[in-house]
mmCIF file of C-alpha atoms in Angstrom:
data_model
loop_
_atom_site.group_PDB
_atom_site.id
_atom_site.type_symbol
_atom_site.label_atom_id
_atom_site.label_comp_id
_atom_site.label_asym_id
_atom_site.label_seq_id
_atom_site.Cartn_x
_atom_site.Cartn_y
_atom_site.Cartn_z
ATOM 1 C CA ALA L 1 -44.644 63.668 -12.785
ATOM 2 C CA GLU L 2 -43.928 59.758 -12.046
ATOM 3 C CA PRO L 3 -41.937 57.916 -14.285
ATOM 4 C CA ASP L 4 -43.058 55.636 -16.552
ATOM 5 C CA TYR L 5 -42.639 52.018 -15.659
ATOM 6 C CA SER L 6 -45.052 50.347 -18.143
ATOM 7 C CA ALA L 7 -42.628 49.001 -21.337
ATOM 8 C CA ALA L 8 -39.840 47.972 -18.557
ATOM 9 C CA ALA L 9 -42.754 45.662 -16.793
ATOM 10 C CA GLU L 10 -43.968 44.186 -20.406
ATOM 11 C CA GLN L 11 -40.159 43.442 -20.628
ATOM 12 C CA LEU L 12 -39.761 41.793 -17.256
ATOM 13 C CA ALA L 13 -43.872 39.894 -18.728
ATOM 14 C CA ALA L 14 -41.818 38.522 -21.692
ATOM 15 C CA LEU L 15 -38.525 37.727 -20.266
ATOM 16 C CA SER L 16 -40.335 35.413 -17.425
ATOM 17 C CA ALA L 17 -42.832 34.051 -20.322
ATOM 18 C CA GLU L 18 -39.552 33.008 -21.932
ATOM 19 C CA MET L 19 -37.882 31.211 -18.766
ATOM 20 C CA GLY L 20 -40.725 29.492 -17.992
ATOM 21 C CA MET L 21 -41.073 27.959 -22.112
ATOM 22 C CA VAL L 22 -37.162 26.966 -21.569
ATOM 23 C CA GLN L 23 -37.578 25.385 -17.909
ATOM 24 C CA THR L 24 -40.854 23.527 -19.354
ATOM 25 C CA LEU L 25 -39.070 22.250 -21.707
ATOM 26 C CA ALA L 26 -35.683 21.092 -20.110
ATOM 27 C CA THR L 27 -38.202 19.486 -17.530
ATOM 28 C CA ARG L 28 -40.160 17.528 -20.432
ATOM 29 C CA THR L 29 -37.036 16.212 -22.389
ATOM 30 C CA GLY L 30 -35.314 15.673 -19.007
ATOM 31 C CA ARG L 31 -31.843 17.425 -20.206
ATOM 32 C CA ALA L 32 -30.476 20.253 -18.273
ATOM 33 C CA ILE L 33 -29.286 22.997 -19.453
ATOM 34 C CA GLU L 34 -25.100 23.040 -19.412
ATOM 35 C CA ALA L 35 -23.123 25.769 -19.419
ATOM 36 C CA PRO L 36 -20.400 25.828 -22.218
ATOM 37 C CA GLU L 37 -17.226 24.800 -21.625
ATOM 38 C CA MET L 38 -14.557 27.212 -21.094
ATOM 39 C CA THR L 39 -11.946 27.948 -23.885
ATOM 40 C CA VAL L 40 -8.940 29.152 -24.378
ATOM 41 C CA ASP L 41 -10.418 32.137 -26.080
ATOM 42 C CA ASP L 42 -12.093 32.923 -23.090
ATOM 43 C CA LEU L 43 -9.112 33.248 -20.792
ATOM 44 C CA THR L 44 -7.612 35.599 -23.409
ATOM 45 C CA ASN L 45 -10.394 37.815 -23.448
ATOM 46 C CA ARG L 46 -10.039 37.980 -19.408
ATOM 47 C CA MET L 47 -6.631 38.669 -19.842
ATOM 48 C CA GLN L 48 -7.131 41.363 -21.810
ATOM 49 C CA ARG L 49 -9.607 43.265 -19.515
ATOM 50 C CA GLU L 50 -8.356 45.457 -16.272
ATOM 51 C CA GLY L 51 -8.395 44.704 -12.736
ATOM 52 C CA VAL L 52 -8.192 41.754 -10.643
ATOM 53 C CA LYS L 53 -8.349 38.380 -13.163
ATOM 54 C CA PRO L 54 -11.019 35.682 -12.138
ATOM 55 C CA TRP L 55 -8.624 32.845 -11.367
ATOM 56 C CA GLU L 56 -6.687 35.646 -9.111
ATOM 57 C CA ARG L 57 -9.591 35.937 -6.541
ATOM 58 C CA VAL L 58 -9.511 32.161 -6.191
ATOM 59 C CA ASP L 59 -5.719 31.595 -5.629
ATOM 60 C CA LEU L 60 -5.385 29.674 -9.442
ATOM 61 C CA THR L 61 -3.171 29.712 -12.329
ATOM 62 C CA ALA L 62 -4.848 30.251 -15.440
ATOM 63 C CA ASN L 63 -5.064 26.909 -16.824
ATOM 64 C CA GLN L 64 -6.044 25.567 -13.630
ATOM 65 C CA TYR L 65 -9.113 28.353 -13.213
ATOM 66 C CA MET L 66 -10.206 26.773 -16.535
ATOM 67 C CA ARG L 67 -9.758 22.916 -15.829
ATOM 68 C CA TRP L 68 -11.458 24.080 -12.478
ATOM 69 C CA LYS L 69 -14.977 25.734 -14.193
ATOM 70 C CA ASN L 70 -15.276 22.818 -17.162
ATOM 71 C CA SER L 71 -14.772 20.371 -13.839
ATOM 72 C CA ASP L 72 -18.307 20.764 -12.079
ATOM 73 C CA LEU L 73 -15.943 20.174 -8.497
ATOM 74 C CA PRO L 74 -16.495 22.364 -5.758
ATOM 75 C CA LEU L 75 -13.682 24.874 -5.441
ATOM 76 C CA ASP L 76 -12.016 23.150 -2.073
ATOM 77 C CA LEU L 77 -12.428 19.468 -3.785
ATOM 78 C CA PHE L 78 -10.552 20.618 -6.918
ATOM 79 C CA LYS L 79 -7.459 22.590 -5.120
ATOM 80 C CA GLU L 80 -7.061 19.514 -2.787
ATOM 81 C CA ARG L 81 -7.114 17.287 -6.137
ATOM 82 C CA ASN L 82 -4.765 19.564 -7.356
ATOM 83 C CA ALA L 83 -2.263 19.337 -4.594
ATOM 84 C CA GLY L 84 -1.699 16.339 -5.377
ATOM 85 C CA ARG L 85 1.039 14.349 -3.390
ATOM 86 C CA ARG L 86 1.899 17.460 -1.438
ATOM 87 C CA GLN L 87 2.502 16.871 2.643
ATOM 88 C CA GLN L 88 0.894 13.316 1.938
ATOM 89 C CA LEU L 89 1.758 10.500 3.205
ATOM 90 C CA ILE L 90 1.825 7.662 0.837
ATOM 91 C CA LEU L 91 1.279 3.505 1.724
ATOM 92 C CA ARG L 92 2.133 1.411 -1.262
ATOM 93 C CA PRO L 93 1.465 -2.439 -0.334
ATOM 94 C CA GLY L 94 1.940 -4.614 -3.664
ATOM 95 C CA LEU L 95 1.970 -8.046 -4.918
ATOM 96 C CA GLY L 96 2.683 -9.334 -8.753
ATOM 97 C CA PHE L 97 5.081 -11.648 -10.416
ATOM 98 C CA GLY L 98 8.624 -11.428 -12.500
ATOM 99 C CA ARG L 99 11.728 -12.529 -13.528
ATOM 100 C CA GLY L 100 15.268 -11.186 -12.034
ATOM 101 C CA PRO L 101 17.953 -12.680 -9.580
ATOM 102 C CA VAL L 102 15.599 -14.899 -7.481
ATOM 103 C CA SER L 103 16.961 -18.491 -7.843
ATOM 104 C CA GLY L 104 20.208 -20.030 -5.857
ATOM 105 C CA ARG L 105 22.434 -22.557 -6.910
ATOM 106 C CA TYR L 106 24.926 -24.997 -4.988
ATOM 107 C CA ASN L 107 27.416 -26.718 -7.109
ATOM 108 C CA GLY L 108 29.822 -29.074 -4.862
ATOM 109 C CA ALA L 109 32.677 -31.917 -5.870
ATOM 110 C CA TYR L 110 35.089 -33.227 -3.790
ATOM 111 C CA VAL L 111 37.725 -36.116 -4.038
ATOM 112 C CA THR L 112 38.509 -38.686 -0.964
ATOM 113 C CA ASP L 113 41.414 -41.073 -0.686
ATOM 114 C CA THR L 114 39.707 -44.509 -0.405
ATOM 115 C CA GLN L 115 42.487 -45.607 2.497
ATOM 116 C CA THR L 116 42.925 -42.458 4.071
ATOM 117 C CA ARG L 117 39.777 -40.742 3.749
ATOM 118 C CA GLU L 118 41.500 -36.893 2.939
ATOM 119 C CA ILE L 119 40.404 -34.954 1.086
ATOM 120 C CA LEU L 120 42.373 -34.189 -1.980
ATOM 121 C CA GLU L 121 40.171 -31.968 -4.798
ATOM 122 C CA VAL L 122 37.176 -29.430 -3.958
ATOM 123 C CA TYR L 123 35.665 -27.423 -6.051
ATOM 124 C CA ALA L 124 32.383 -26.367 -5.283
ATOM 125 C CA TRP L 125 30.210 -22.718 -6.078
ATOM 126 C CA GLN L 126 27.683 -21.214 -5.197
ATOM 127 C CA SER L 127 25.637 -18.771 -7.541
ATOM 128 C CA GLN L 128 22.634 -16.479 -7.403
ATOM 129 C CA GLU L 129 20.464 -16.938 -11.249
ATOM 130 C CA SER L 130 17.781 -15.433 -13.231
ATOM 131 C CA GLY L 131 14.466 -17.122 -12.428
ATOM 132 C CA SER L 132 10.556 -16.043 -12.290
ATOM 133 C CA GLY L 133 8.741 -16.218 -8.744
ATOM 134 C CA VAL L 134 6.041 -14.142 -7.194
ATOM 135 C CA ILE L 135 7.155 -10.465 -5.450
ATOM 136 C CA ALA L 136 5.323 -8.470 -2.517
ATOM 137 C CA ASP L 137 6.407 -5.153 -0.927
ATOM 138 C CA PHE L 138 5.585 -2.177 0.596
ATOM 139 C CA ALA L 139 6.674 0.919 0.155
ATOM 140 C CA MET L 140 6.628 4.184 2.380
ATOM 141 C CA GLY L 141 6.710 8.064 0.725
ATOM 142 C CA TYR L 142 5.940 11.707 1.612
ATOM 143 C CA GLY L 143 4.953 14.024 -0.954
ATOM 144 C CA LEU L 144 7.656 16.841 -2.151
ATOM 145 C CA THR L 145 5.296 18.172 -4.439
ATOM 146 C CA PRO L 146 2.158 17.966 -5.986
ATOM 147 C CA GLU L 147 3.905 15.209 -8.135
ATOM 148 C CA ILE L 148 7.477 13.943 -6.451
ATOM 149 C CA GLU L 149 7.293 11.715 -3.978
ATOM 150 C CA ILE L 150 10.597 10.336 -2.391
ATOM 151 C CA GLY L 151 10.460 6.949 0.116
ATOM 152 C CA ALA L 152 11.708 3.509 0.872
ATOM 153 C CA GLN L 153 10.639 0.508 -0.128
ATOM 154 C CA ILE L 154 11.104 -3.190 1.001
ATOM 155 C CA GLY L 155 9.926 -6.738 -0.548
ATOM 156 C CA TYR L 156 10.070 -10.427 -0.915
ATOM 157 C CA ALA L 157 10.545 -12.201 -3.487
ATOM 158 C CA SER L 158 10.158 -16.113 -4.105
ATOM 159 C CA GLY L 159 12.091 -18.245 -6.534
ATOM 160 C CA ARG L 160 13.850 -21.740 -6.599
ATOM 161 C CA TYR L 161 17.125 -23.314 -4.919
ATOM 162 C CA ALA L 162 19.158 -26.061 -6.744
ATOM 163 C CA VAL L 163 22.371 -28.129 -4.752
ATOM 164 C CA ILE L 164 23.890 -31.225 -6.113
ATOM 165 C CA LEU L 165 27.357 -32.462 -4.277
ATOM 166 C CA ASP L 166 29.293 -34.515 -6.038
ATOM 167 C CA SER L 167 31.460 -37.028 -3.524
ATOM 168 C CA VAL L 168 34.043 -39.056 -5.818
ATOM 169 C CA ALA L 169 37.005 -41.853 -4.716
ATOM 170 C CA LYS L 170 39.936 -41.424 -6.504
ATOM 171 C CA SER L 171 40.396 -45.193 -7.057
ATOM 172 C CA GLU L 172 36.727 -44.775 -9.256
ATOM 173 C CA VAL L 173 36.975 -45.001 -12.580
ATOM 174 C CA VAL L 174 33.631 -44.081 -13.526
ATOM 175 C CA SER L 175 31.085 -42.949 -10.646
ATOM 176 C CA ALA L 176 27.440 -42.025 -10.521
ATOM 177 C CA PRO L 177 25.838 -38.973 -11.468
ATOM 178 C CA PRO L 178 24.774 -36.988 -8.674
ATOM 179 C CA ILE L 179 21.864 -36.306 -7.579
ATOM 180 C CA GLU L 180 20.215 -32.862 -7.248
ATOM 181 C CA ASN L 181 17.937 -31.541 -4.758
ATOM 182 C CA GLU L 182 15.502 -28.675 -4.825
ATOM 183 C CA TYR L 183 14.153 -25.985 -2.391
ATOM 184 C CA PRO L 184 12.123 -22.898 -2.158
ATOM 185 C CA ASN L 185 14.032 -19.846 -1.972
ATOM 186 C CA SER L 186 13.261 -15.958 -0.545
ATOM 187 C CA ASN L 187 15.036 -13.059 -1.571
ATOM 188 C CA VAL L 188 14.693 -9.517 0.439
ATOM 189 C CA PHE L 189 15.486 -6.221 -1.142
ATOM 190 C CA MET L 190 15.151 -2.781 0.409
ATOM 191 C CA GLY L 191 15.882 0.585 -0.490
ATOM 192 C CA PRO L 192 15.077 4.347 -1.786
ATOM 193 C CA TYR L 193 13.373 5.024 -4.286
ATOM 194 C CA LEU L 194 12.123 8.593 -5.855
ATOM 195 C CA MET L 195 8.393 8.462 -8.158
ATOM 196 C CA ALA L 196 6.756 11.260 -9.841
ATOM 197 C CA ALA L 197 2.941 10.882 -10.550
ATOM 198 C CA PHE L 198 1.908 13.418 -13.604
ATOM 199 C CA LEU L 199 -1.549 15.227 -13.276
ATOM 200 C CA PRO L 200 -2.172 15.097 -9.877
ATOM 201 C CA ASP L 201 -5.813 16.294 -10.384
ATOM 202 C CA ARG L 202 -6.460 13.629 -13.099
ATOM 203 C CA GLY L 203 -8.995 10.889 -11.686
ATOM 204 C CA PHE L 204 -6.147 8.810 -14.468
ATOM 205 C CA ARG L 205 -1.955 9.604 -13.731
ATOM 206 C CA PRO L 206 0.757 8.672 -15.520
ATOM 207 C CA VAL L 207 3.978 7.521 -12.888
ATOM 208 C CA LEU L 208 7.240 7.162 -13.519
ATOM 209 C CA GLY L 209 10.215 6.394 -10.500
ATOM 210 C CA GLY L 210 13.415 4.863 -9.806
ATOM 211 C CA SER L 211 15.491 2.970 -6.834
ATOM 212 C CA LEU L 212 18.056 1.339 -6.011
ATOM 213 C CA LEU L 213 17.681 -1.821 -3.969
ATOM 214 C CA MET L 214 19.988 -3.955 -1.808
ATOM 215 C CA TRP L 215 18.940 -7.286 -3.291
ATOM 216 C CA ARG L 216 20.264 -10.769 -0.322
ATOM 217 C CA GLY L 217 19.377 -14.321 -1.633
ATOM 218 C CA GLN L 218 20.178 -17.312 0.687
ATOM 219 C CA ASP L 219 22.805 -19.623 1.305
ATOM 220 C CA VAL L 220 23.260 -23.219 0.826
ATOM 221 C CA THR L 221 23.197 -23.585 4.585
ATOM 222 C CA SER L 222 19.730 -22.554 4.601
ATOM 223 C CA LYS L 223 19.059 -25.563 2.724
ATOM 224 C CA GLU L 224 21.405 -28.622 3.423
ATOM 225 C CA ARG L 225 24.002 -29.386 6.215
ATOM 226 C CA PHE L 226 27.369 -30.673 5.337
ATOM 227 C CA SER L 227 29.204 -33.237 7.060
ATOM 228 C CA GLU L 228 32.763 -32.277 4.996
ATOM 229 C CA ASP L 229 34.130 -29.464 6.615
ATOM 230 C CA ALA L 230 36.863 -29.264 3.791
ATOM 231 C CA ILE L 231 33.901 -27.889 1.605
ATOM 232 C CA ASP L 232 33.094 -24.385 1.756
ATOM 233 C CA THR L 233 29.413 -22.948 2.042
ATOM 234 C CA PHE L 234 29.862 -19.471 0.998
ATOM 235 C CA ALA L 235 27.970 -16.326 2.527
ATOM 236 C CA PRO L 236 24.631 -15.538 1.123
ATOM 237 C CA PRO L 237 24.856 -13.514 -2.184
ATOM 238 C CA ARG L 238 24.004 -9.731 -2.190
ATOM 239 C CA LEU L 239 23.242 -7.682 -4.855
ATOM 240 C CA TRP L 240 22.898 -4.298 -6.199
ATOM 241 C CA VAL L 241 19.567 -3.560 -8.031
ATOM 242 C CA PHE L 242 18.639 -0.352 -10.329
ATOM 243 C CA GLN L 243 14.756 -0.453 -10.585
ATOM 244 C CA VAL L 244 13.305 1.815 -12.671
ATOM 245 C CA ARG L 245 8.954 1.886 -12.631
ATOM 246 C CA ALA L 246 6.696 2.699 -15.069
ATOM 247 C CA GLY L 247 2.798 2.224 -14.865
ATOM 248 C CA GLY L 248 -0.291 4.903 -13.776
ATOM 249 C CA GLU L 249 -2.730 4.910 -10.865
ATOM 250 C CA LEU L 250 -6.800 5.504 -10.660
ATOM 251 C CA ARG L 251 -8.366 7.331 -8.273
ATOM 252 C CA VAL L 252 -10.981 5.102 -6.297
ATOM 253 C CA SER L 253 -11.667 7.458 -3.345
ATOM 254 C CA GLU L 254 -9.968 10.480 -2.438
ATOM 255 C CA THR L 255 -7.891 9.085 -0.297
ATOM 256 C CA VAL L 256 -7.016 5.254 -2.103
ATOM 257 C CA ASP L 257 -6.046 4.765 -5.340
ATOM 258 C CA PHE L 258 -5.498 1.461 -7.461
ATOM 259 C CA TYR L 259 -1.903 1.569 -9.267
ATOM 260 C CA ALA L 260 -0.576 -1.065 -11.867
ATOM 261 C CA HIS L 261 3.670 -0.990 -12.503
ATOM 262 C CA VAL L 262 5.879 -2.170 -14.558
ATOM 263 C CA PRO L 263 9.069 -2.181 -12.774
ATOM 264 C CA ILE L 264 12.357 -3.125 -14.699
ATOM 265 C CA THR L 265 15.345 -3.295 -13.126
ATOM 266 C CA ALA L 266 19.419 -3.974 -13.597
ATOM 267 C CA VAL L 267 21.954 -5.514 -11.526
ATOM 268 C CA VAL L 268 24.497 -2.990 -11.221
ATOM 269 C CA GLY L 269 26.847 -4.336 -8.448
ATOM 270 C CA GLY L 270 27.094 -6.937 -5.894
ATOM 271 C CA ASP L 271 28.688 -10.551 -5.962
ATOM 272 C CA ASP L 272 26.199 -13.019 -7.340
ATOM 273 C CA THR L 273 29.284 -15.785 -7.458
ATOM 274 C CA SER L 274 31.396 -17.497 -5.179
ATOM 275 C CA ILE L 275 34.223 -19.917 -6.113
ATOM 276 C CA GLN L 276 36.162 -22.447 -4.063
ATOM 277 C CA HIS L 277 38.923 -25.311 -5.732
ATOM 278 C CA THR L 278 41.726 -26.330 -3.227
ATOM 279 C CA GLY L 279 43.708 -29.811 -4.259
ATOM 280 C CA LYS L 280 43.904 -28.416 -8.252
ATOM 281 C CA GLY L 281 45.643 -30.953 -9.819
ATOM 282 C CA CYS L 282 44.211 -34.667 -8.616
ATOM 283 C CA ARG L 283 44.519 -38.198 -10.657
ATOM 284 C CA ASP L 284 43.528 -41.463 -10.223
ATOM 285 C CA GLU L 285 45.190 -44.819 -11.262
ATOM 286 C CA ASN L 286 44.883 -44.431 -14.657
ATOM 287 C CA GLY L 287 46.124 -40.577 -14.798
ATOM 288 C CA GLU L 288 42.742 -39.130 -15.507
ATOM 289 C CA ARG L 289 41.751 -35.964 -13.707
ATOM 290 C CA CYS L 290 39.717 -36.830 -10.541
ATOM 291 C CA LEU L 291 36.743 -34.209 -11.171
ATOM 292 C CA ASP L 292 36.669 -34.675 -15.120
ATOM 293 C CA SER L 293 33.462 -32.148 -15.508
ATOM 294 C CA ILE L 294 33.763 -29.162 -13.886
ATOM 295 C CA THR L 295 30.335 -26.936 -14.397
ATOM 296 C CA GLN L 296 30.735 -23.547 -14.495
ATOM 297 C CA PRO L 297 28.071 -20.783 -12.453
ATOM 298 C CA PRO L 298 25.332 -19.476 -14.617
ATOM 299 C CA GLY L 299 25.399 -16.274 -12.854
ATOM 300 C CA VAL L 300 22.864 -13.837 -12.964
ATOM 301 C CA ASP L 301 21.108 -12.023 -16.202
ATOM 302 C CA SER L 302 21.872 -8.361 -16.598
ATOM 303 C CA VAL L 303 18.881 -7.296 -16.775
ATOM 304 C CA GLY L 304 14.688 -8.213 -15.681
ATOM 305 C CA ALA L 305 11.209 -7.019 -15.683
ATOM 306 C CA GLY L 306 7.919 -7.547 -13.666
ATOM 307 C CA PHE L 307 4.400 -6.708 -13.150
ATOM 308 C CA MET L 308 3.057 -5.204 -9.696
ATOM 309 C CA VAL L 309 -0.415 -4.144 -8.888
ATOM 310 C CA GLY L 310 -2.082 -2.896 -5.517
ATOM 311 C CA LEU L 311 -4.124 -0.222 -3.863
ATOM 312 C CA GLN L 312 -2.435 2.907 -2.285
ATOM 313 C CA VAL L 313 -2.858 4.572 0.318
ATOM 314 C CA ARG L 314 -2.445 8.878 0.340
ATOM 315 C CA LEU L 315 -2.778 10.285 4.145
ATOM 316 C CA PHE L 316 -3.135 13.833 5.183
ATOM 317 C CA GLY L 317 -1.818 16.674 3.383
ATOM 318 C CA PRO L 318 -3.377 20.479 2.957
ATOM 319 C CA ARG L 319 -7.132 21.317 3.430
ATOM 320 C CA PHE L 320 -8.981 23.764 1.636
ATOM 321 C CA SER L 321 -11.582 25.983 2.966
ATOM 322 C CA LYS L 322 -15.283 25.644 1.322
ATOM 323 C CA ASP L 323 -15.675 29.709 1.224
#
């Protein structure tokens, strides 16, 4: 005898009617039916089952599989984002402001004999000093892992440069105060860096990095020319600056991110001040010191900080099949 399919047909008809009601309700309310999010309990249950686990079939860890199932992303796009910086070339221009060793100062004074015009005493110094200015930099890096990149950066920082040059005659008891001239000052810096961006597959990623920079300022010869050869003009100051960066980056597209960093700097080496003092002990006709007021060079502050923003571009990196 042929099997009786009438009971199965009735069940299929009832199920079809139910699905039609659900679809009609979803259409009327304008809401789509969403699958419930996967939880840790769901992963635990699947781990206890025998056979190949579902995350093993798509070459993900259990945690990555749960994030993928709850992300509504295609598998290939999720894998590309999860690969983060690995094998990527990162280009990062930036612009901002900050306080650090961006300014300079030159203070020089010399005493001349009124009859012979011979220079009897010279006291001069050049010092890099802390100030505020605009900072622009550019970094190029390569991703070693999804989180870590290594690279090099070069940058420019603006500041101010003040020059005071005082000429005193030995016979003068009181001389007019010297005039201070102020000029723009330019600084360049460069060096290697190491940076980590956490949570590589997320839209917002916190970052933390460090770098060692060679910082070079300007000397007084780029501002003024001295007619007296006995006065030393010194070489441009050079400093070693350790920089720590903390901040975050926000995905704009699959290759472009907006970032904001807070760099904190510390001067760890180099010479910020140069001094010349020759012909010590010059005194006028009344027995007073020829150079009665000798100022001390300021030097730079130990630490500084700033704020940088920009767009970074991430190129290349691994690609995954859409299958």
